[in-house]
mmCIF file of C-alpha atoms in Angstrom:
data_model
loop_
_atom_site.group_PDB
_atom_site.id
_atom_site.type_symbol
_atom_site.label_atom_id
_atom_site.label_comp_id
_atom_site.label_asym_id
_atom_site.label_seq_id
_atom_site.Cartn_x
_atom_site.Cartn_y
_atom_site.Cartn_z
ATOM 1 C CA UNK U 160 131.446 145.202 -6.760
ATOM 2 C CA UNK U 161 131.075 142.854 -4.065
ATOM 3 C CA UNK U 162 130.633 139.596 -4.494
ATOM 4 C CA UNK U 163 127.322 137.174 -3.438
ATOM 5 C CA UNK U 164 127.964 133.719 -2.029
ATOM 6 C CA UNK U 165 125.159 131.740 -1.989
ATOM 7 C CA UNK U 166 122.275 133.898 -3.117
ATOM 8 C CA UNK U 167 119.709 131.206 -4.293
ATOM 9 C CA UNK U 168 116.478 132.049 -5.310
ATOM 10 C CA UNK U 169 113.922 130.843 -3.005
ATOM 11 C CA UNK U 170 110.681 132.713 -2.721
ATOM 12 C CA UNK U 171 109.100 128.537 -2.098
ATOM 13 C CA UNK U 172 105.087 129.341 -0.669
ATOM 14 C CA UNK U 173 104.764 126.167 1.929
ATOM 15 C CA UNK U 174 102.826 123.514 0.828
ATOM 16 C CA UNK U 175 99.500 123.182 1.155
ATOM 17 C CA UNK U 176 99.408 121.424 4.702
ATOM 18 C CA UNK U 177 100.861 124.528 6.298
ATOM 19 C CA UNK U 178 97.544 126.304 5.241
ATOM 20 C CA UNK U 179 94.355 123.494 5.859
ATOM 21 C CA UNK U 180 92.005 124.931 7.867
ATOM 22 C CA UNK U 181 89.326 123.949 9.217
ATOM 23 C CA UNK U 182 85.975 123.612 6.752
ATOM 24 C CA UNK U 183 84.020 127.175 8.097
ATOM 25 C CA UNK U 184 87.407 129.264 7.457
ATOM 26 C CA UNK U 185 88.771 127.719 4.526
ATOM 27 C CA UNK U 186 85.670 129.234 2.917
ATOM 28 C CA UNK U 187 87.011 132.907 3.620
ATOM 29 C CA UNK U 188 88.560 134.927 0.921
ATOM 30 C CA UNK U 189 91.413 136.185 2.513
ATOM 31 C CA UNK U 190 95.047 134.650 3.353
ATOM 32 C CA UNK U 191 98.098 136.102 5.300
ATOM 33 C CA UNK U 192 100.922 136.044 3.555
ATOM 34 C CA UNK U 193 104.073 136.685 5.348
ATOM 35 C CA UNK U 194 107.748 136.867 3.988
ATOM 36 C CA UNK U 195 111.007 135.626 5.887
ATOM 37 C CA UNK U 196 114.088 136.972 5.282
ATOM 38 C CA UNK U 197 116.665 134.182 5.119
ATOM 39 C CA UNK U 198 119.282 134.862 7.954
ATOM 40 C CA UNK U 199 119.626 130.792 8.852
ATOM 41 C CA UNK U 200 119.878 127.884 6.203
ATOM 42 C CA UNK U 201 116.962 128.529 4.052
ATOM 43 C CA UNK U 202 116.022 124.677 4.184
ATOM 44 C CA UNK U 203 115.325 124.820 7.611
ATOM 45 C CA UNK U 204 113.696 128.234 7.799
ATOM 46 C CA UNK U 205 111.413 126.805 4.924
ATOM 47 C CA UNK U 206 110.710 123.485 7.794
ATOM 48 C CA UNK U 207 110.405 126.070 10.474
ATOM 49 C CA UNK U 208 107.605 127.713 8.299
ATOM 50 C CA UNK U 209 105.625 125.035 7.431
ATOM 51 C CA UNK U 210 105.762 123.727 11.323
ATOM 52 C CA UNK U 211 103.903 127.629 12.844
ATOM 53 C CA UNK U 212 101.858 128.678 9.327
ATOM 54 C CA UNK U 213 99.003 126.424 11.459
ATOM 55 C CA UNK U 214 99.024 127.223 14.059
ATOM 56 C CA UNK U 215 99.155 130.819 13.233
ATOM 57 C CA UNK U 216 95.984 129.596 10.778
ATOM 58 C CA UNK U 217 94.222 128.531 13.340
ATOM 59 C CA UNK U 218 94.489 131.368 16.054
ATOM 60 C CA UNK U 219 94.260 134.204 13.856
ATOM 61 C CA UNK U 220 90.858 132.314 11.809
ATOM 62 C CA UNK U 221 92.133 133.288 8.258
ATOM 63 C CA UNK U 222 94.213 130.778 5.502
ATOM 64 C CA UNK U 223 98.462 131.652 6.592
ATOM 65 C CA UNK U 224 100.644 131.077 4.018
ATOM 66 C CA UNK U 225 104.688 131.690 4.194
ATOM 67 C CA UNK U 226 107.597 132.236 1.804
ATOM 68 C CA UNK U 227 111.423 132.490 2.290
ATOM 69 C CA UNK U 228 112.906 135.579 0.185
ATOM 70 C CA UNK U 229 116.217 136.062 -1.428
ATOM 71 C CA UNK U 230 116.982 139.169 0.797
ATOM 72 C CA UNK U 231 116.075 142.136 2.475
ATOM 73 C CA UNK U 232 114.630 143.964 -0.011
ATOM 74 C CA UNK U 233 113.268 140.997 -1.670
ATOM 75 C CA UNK U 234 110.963 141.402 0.940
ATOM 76 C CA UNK U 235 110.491 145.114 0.946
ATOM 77 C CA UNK U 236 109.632 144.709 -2.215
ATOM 78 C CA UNK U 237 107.070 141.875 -1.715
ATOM 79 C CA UNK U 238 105.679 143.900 1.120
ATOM 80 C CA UNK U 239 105.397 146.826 -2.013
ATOM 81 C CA UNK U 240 103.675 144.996 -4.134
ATOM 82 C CA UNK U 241 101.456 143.280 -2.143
ATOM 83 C CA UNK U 242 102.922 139.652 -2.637
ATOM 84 C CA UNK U 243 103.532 140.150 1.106
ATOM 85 C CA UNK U 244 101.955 141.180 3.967
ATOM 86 C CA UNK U 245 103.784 141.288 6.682
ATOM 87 C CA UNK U 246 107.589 140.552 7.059
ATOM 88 C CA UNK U 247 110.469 139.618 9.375
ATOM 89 C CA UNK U 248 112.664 141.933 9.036
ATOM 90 C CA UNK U 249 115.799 143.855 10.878
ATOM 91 C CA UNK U 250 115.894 147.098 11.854
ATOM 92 C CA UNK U 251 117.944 148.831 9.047
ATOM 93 C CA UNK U 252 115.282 147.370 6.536
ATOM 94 C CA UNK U 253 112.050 148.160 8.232
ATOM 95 C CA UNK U 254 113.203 152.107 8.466
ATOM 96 C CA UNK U 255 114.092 152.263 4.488
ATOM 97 C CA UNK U 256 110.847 150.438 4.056
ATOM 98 C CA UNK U 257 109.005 152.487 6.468
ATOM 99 C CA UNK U 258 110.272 155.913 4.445
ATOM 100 C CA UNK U 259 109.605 153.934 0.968
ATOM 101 C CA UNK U 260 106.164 152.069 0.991
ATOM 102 C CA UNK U 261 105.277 153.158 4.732
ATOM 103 C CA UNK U 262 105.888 150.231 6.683
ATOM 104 C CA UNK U 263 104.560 150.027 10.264
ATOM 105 C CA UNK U 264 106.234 148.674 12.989
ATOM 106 C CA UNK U 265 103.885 145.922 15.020
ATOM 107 C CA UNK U 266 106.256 143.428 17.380
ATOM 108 C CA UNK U 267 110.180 144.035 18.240
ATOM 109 C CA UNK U 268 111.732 140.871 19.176
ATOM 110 C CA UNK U 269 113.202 140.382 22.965
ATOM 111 C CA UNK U 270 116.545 138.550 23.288
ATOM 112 C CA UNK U 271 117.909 137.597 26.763
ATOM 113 C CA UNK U 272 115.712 140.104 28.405
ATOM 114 C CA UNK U 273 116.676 142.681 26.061
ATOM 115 C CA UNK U 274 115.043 144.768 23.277
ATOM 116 C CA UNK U 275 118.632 145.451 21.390
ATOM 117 C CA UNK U 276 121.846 143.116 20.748
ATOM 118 C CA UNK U 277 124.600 143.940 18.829
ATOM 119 C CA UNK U 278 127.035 143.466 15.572
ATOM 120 C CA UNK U 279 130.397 141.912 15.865
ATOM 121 C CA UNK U 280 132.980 141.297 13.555
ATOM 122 C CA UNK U 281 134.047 137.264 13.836
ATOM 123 C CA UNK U 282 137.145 135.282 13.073
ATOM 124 C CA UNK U 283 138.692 132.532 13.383
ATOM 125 C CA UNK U 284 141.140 131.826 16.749
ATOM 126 C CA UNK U 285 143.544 130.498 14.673
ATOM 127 C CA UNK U 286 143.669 133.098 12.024
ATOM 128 C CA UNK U 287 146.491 135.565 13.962
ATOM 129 C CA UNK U 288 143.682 138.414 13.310
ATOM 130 C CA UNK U 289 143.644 140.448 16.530
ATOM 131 C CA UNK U 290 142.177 143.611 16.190
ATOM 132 C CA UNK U 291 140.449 145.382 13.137
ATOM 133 C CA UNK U 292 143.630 147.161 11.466
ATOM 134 C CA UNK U 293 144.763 143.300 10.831
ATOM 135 C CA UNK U 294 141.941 143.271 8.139
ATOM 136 C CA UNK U 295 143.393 145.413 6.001
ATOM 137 C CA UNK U 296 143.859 143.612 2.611
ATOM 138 C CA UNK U 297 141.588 140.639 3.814
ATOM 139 C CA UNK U 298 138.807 139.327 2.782
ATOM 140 C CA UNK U 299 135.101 139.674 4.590
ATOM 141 C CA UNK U 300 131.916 138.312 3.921
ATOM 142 C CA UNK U 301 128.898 140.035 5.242
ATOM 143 C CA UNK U 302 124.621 139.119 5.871
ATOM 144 C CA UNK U 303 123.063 141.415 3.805
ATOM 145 C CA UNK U 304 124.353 144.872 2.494
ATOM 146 C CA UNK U 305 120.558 146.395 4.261
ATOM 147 C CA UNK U 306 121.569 144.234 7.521
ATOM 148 C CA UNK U 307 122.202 146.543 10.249
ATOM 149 C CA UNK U 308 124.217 144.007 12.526
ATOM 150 C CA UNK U 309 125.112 141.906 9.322
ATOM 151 C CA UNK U 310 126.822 145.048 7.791
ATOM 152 C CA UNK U 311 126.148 149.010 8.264
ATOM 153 C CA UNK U 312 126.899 148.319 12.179
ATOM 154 C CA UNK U 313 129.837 145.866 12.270
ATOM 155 C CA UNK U 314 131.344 148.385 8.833
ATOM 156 C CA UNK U 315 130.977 151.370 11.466
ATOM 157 C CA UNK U 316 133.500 149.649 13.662
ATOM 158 C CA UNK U 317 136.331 150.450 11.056
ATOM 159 C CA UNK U 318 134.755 153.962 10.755
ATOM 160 C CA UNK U 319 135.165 154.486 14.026
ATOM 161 C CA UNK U 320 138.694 152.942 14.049
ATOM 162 C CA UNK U 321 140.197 155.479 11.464
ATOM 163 C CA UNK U 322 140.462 152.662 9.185
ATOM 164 C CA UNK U 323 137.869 153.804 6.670
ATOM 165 C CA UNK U 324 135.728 157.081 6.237
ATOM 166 C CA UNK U 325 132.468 155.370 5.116
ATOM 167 C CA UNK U 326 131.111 152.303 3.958
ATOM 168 C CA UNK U 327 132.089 153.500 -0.089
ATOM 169 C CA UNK U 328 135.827 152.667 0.916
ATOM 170 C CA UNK U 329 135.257 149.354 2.216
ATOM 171 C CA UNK U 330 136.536 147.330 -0.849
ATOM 172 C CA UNK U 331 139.761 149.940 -0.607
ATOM 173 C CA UNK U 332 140.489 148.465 2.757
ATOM 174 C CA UNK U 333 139.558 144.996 2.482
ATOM 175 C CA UNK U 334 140.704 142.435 0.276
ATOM 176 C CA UNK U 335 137.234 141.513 -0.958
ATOM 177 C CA UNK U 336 133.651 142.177 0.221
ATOM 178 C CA UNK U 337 131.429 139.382 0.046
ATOM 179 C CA UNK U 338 127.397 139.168 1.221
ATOM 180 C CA UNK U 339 126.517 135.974 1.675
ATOM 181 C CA UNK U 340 122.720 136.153 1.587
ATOM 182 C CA UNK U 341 122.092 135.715 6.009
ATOM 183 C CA UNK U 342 124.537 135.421 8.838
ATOM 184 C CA UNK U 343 124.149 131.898 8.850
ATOM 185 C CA UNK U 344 125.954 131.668 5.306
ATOM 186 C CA UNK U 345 128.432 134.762 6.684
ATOM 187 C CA UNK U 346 129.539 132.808 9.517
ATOM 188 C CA UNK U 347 129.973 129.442 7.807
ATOM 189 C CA UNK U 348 131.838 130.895 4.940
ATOM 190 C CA UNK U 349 134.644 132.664 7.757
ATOM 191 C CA UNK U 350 134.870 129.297 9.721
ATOM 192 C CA UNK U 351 135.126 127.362 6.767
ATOM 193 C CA UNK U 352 138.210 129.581 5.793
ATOM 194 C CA UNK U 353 136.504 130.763 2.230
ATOM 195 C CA UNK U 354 136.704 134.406 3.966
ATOM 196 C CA UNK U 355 139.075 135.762 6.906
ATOM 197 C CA UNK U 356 136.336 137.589 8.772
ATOM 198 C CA UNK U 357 132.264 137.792 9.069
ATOM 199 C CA UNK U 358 130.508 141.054 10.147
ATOM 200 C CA UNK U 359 126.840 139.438 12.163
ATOM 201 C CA UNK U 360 124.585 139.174 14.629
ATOM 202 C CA UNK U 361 126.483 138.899 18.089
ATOM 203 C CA UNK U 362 124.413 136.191 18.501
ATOM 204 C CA UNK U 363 125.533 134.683 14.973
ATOM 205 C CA UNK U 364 127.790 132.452 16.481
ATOM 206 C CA UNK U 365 124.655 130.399 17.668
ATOM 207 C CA UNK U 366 123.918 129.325 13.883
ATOM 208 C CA UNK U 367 128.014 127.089 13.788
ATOM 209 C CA UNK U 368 128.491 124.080 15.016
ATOM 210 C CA UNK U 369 129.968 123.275 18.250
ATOM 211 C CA UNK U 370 133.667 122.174 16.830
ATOM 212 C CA UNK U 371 133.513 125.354 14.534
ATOM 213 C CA UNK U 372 131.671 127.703 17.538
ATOM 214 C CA UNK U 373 134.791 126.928 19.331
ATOM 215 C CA UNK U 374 137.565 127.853 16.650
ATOM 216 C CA UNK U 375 135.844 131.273 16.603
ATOM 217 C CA UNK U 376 136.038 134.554 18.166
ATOM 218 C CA UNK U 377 134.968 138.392 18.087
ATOM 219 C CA UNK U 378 137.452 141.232 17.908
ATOM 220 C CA UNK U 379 134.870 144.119 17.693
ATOM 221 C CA UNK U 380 131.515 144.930 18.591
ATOM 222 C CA UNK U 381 128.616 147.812 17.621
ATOM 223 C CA UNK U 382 126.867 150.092 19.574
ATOM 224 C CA UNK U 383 123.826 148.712 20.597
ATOM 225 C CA UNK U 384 121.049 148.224 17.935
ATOM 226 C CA UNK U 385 117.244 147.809 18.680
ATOM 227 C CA UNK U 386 115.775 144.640 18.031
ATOM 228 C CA UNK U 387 114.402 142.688 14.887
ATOM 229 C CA UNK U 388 110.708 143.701 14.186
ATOM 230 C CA UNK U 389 107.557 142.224 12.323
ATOM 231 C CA UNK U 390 106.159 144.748 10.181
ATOM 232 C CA UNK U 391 102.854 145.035 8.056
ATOM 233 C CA UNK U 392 102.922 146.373 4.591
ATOM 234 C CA UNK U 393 100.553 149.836 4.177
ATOM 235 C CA UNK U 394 96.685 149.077 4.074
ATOM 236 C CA UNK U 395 96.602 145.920 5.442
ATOM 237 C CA UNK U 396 93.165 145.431 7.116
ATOM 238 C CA UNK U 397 93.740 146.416 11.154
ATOM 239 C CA UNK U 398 91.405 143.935 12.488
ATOM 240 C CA UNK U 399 94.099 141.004 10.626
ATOM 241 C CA UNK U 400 96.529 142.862 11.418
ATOM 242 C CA UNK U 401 95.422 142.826 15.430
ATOM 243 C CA UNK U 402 94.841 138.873 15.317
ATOM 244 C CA UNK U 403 98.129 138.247 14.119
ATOM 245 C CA UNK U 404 99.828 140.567 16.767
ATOM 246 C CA UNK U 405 97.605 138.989 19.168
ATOM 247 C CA UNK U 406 98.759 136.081 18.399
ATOM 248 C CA UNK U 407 102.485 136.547 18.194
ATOM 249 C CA UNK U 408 101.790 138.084 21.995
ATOM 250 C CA UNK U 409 100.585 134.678 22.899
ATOM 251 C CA UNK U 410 103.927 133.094 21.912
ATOM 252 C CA UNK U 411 104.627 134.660 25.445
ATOM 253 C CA UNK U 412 102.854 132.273 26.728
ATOM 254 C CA UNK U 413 104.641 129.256 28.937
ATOM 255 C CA UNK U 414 102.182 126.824 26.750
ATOM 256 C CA UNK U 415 103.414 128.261 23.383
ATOM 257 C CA UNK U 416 106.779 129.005 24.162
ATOM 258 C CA UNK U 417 108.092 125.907 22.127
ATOM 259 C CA UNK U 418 106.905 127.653 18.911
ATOM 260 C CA UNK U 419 109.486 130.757 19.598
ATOM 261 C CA UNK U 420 112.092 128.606 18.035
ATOM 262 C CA UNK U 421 110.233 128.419 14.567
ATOM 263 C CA UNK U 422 110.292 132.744 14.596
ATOM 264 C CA UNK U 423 114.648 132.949 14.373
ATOM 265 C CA UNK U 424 114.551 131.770 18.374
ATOM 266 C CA UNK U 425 113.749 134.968 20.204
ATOM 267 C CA UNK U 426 112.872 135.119 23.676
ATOM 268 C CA UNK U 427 109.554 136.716 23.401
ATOM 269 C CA UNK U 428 107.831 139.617 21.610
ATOM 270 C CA UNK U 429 106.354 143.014 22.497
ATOM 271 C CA UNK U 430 104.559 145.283 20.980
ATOM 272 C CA UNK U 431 107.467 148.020 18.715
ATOM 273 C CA UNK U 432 108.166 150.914 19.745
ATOM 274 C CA UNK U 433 109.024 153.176 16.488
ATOM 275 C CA UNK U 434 110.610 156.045 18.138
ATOM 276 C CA UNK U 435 113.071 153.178 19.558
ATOM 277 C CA UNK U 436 114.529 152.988 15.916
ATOM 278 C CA UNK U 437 115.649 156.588 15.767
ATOM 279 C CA UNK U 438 118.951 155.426 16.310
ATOM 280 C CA UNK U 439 119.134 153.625 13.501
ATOM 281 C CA UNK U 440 117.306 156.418 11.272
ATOM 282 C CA UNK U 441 119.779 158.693 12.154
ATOM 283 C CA UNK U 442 122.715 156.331 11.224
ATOM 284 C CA UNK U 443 121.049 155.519 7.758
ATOM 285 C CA UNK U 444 121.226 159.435 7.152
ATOM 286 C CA UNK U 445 124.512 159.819 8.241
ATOM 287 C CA UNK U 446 125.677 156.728 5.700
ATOM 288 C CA UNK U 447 123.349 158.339 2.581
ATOM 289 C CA UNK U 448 120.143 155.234 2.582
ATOM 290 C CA UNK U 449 117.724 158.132 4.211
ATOM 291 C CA UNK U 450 117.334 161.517 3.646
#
């Protein structure tokens, strides 16, 4: 089985400054609750949290409250059970959620003016790895074995290479399959040398040091893959659920631009497109997650 790095249990609700409101909507009975998956340092995605649940308060006129979950399906599962109710989430997650509890789609995230990005496989420069077939026997640490850049994408690579048939004959290949709970921990846990390659985010990279961003490097890279989304469990009241895509929108906006960086740093937002995830529907099929 593989192995899990750093998988520490967070599910922490922000304290109760990230949810004051002001005296004529703290009186309502209703809070937004929304769950973060963990793909940075959970401390500071817990800071980054407690710095926009205000805001968000006070634009969309209801009590926000946020919570950091273990993983992907932590999430899917607090979406399920109503602990959660809306999430950020990546692609490969919101289409098994979408065919298990009915998940809907509301904002896709927008990265250097693009609505996809990509997953790479990362090493280190000095490591003598060159291509993928140097892998063999090595060890890899991955996000999140329901990330589609932090592992069914970046696995297809070897697929595609001959090297394995499908992700079931990954540990023959490798040495050892880790997932280290985000890409942040994936990444850190190659350049520190605990791993000989991480399979993230293209834009992974971002989340290492200068010193250590320079001792890396990326020998392969997916097919494109649409963006990150924000989606809203089943039965969530639409007139909430409008405020707080309305709100997200305004992040667009040169005056709340700042904020961005609390949401994983995107660009922007727009409202999701779900026939834009076909893509990866059809690639969760072809692995065996959808019928």
């Amino acid at each position: 089985m593989p192995v899990h790095l750093t998988r520490r249990t967070i599910l922490t609700l922000v304290g109760a400054g990230a949810v004051s409101l002001a005296t004529p909507l703290a009186a309502q009975d209703v809070t937004l609750r929304l769950a973060f998956i963990p793909q940075e340092n959970p401390d500071k995605l817990l800071g980054d949290i407690e710095a926009i649940t205000g805001w968000l308060a006070e634009e969309i006129g209801v009590p926000v409250e946020g919570f950091v979950t273990i993983d992907h399906a932590a999430a899917v599962e607090a979406l399920r059970n109503g602990d959660a109710d809306i999430s950020f989430m990546g692609a490969l997650p919101f289409v098994l959620a979408e065919a298990e509890i009915g998940a809907v789609p509301l904002l896709s995230e927008v990265y250097r003016d693009a609505p996809s990005y990509t997953g790479r496989i990362f090493v280190r420069r000095d490591s003598g790895i060159g291509a993928l077939a140097d892998l063999r026997g090595r060890d890899i640490a991955f996000a999140d074995p329901i990330s589609e850049s932090g592992y069914l994408y970046p696995l297809a690579e070897f697929v595609e290479a001959g090297l394995i048939e499908d992700p079931g004959q990954a540990e023959a290949f490798f040495g050892r399959v880790f997932f280290a709970g985000g890409y942040q921990q994936a990444m850190q846990a190659m350049a520190e040398g605990l791993v000989d390659a991480a399979g993230a985010s293209q834009y992974a990279d971002l989340l290492l040091t200068p010193q250590q961003q320079a001792a890396v490097t990326w020998i392969a890279e997916s097919a494109p893959i649409p963006s990150h989304l924000v989606i809203a469990r089943p039965g969530l009241d639409a007139a909430l659920r409008d405020r707080f895509v309305d709100a997200m929108l305004r992040l667009n906006e040169p005056e709340h631009r700042n904020k961005l960086r609390y949401f994983y740093g995107p660009d922007g937002y727009v409202r999701a497109d779900g026939a834009a995830y076909d893509g990866v529907r059809d690639m969760a099929r072809q692995y065996g997650l959808l019928r």
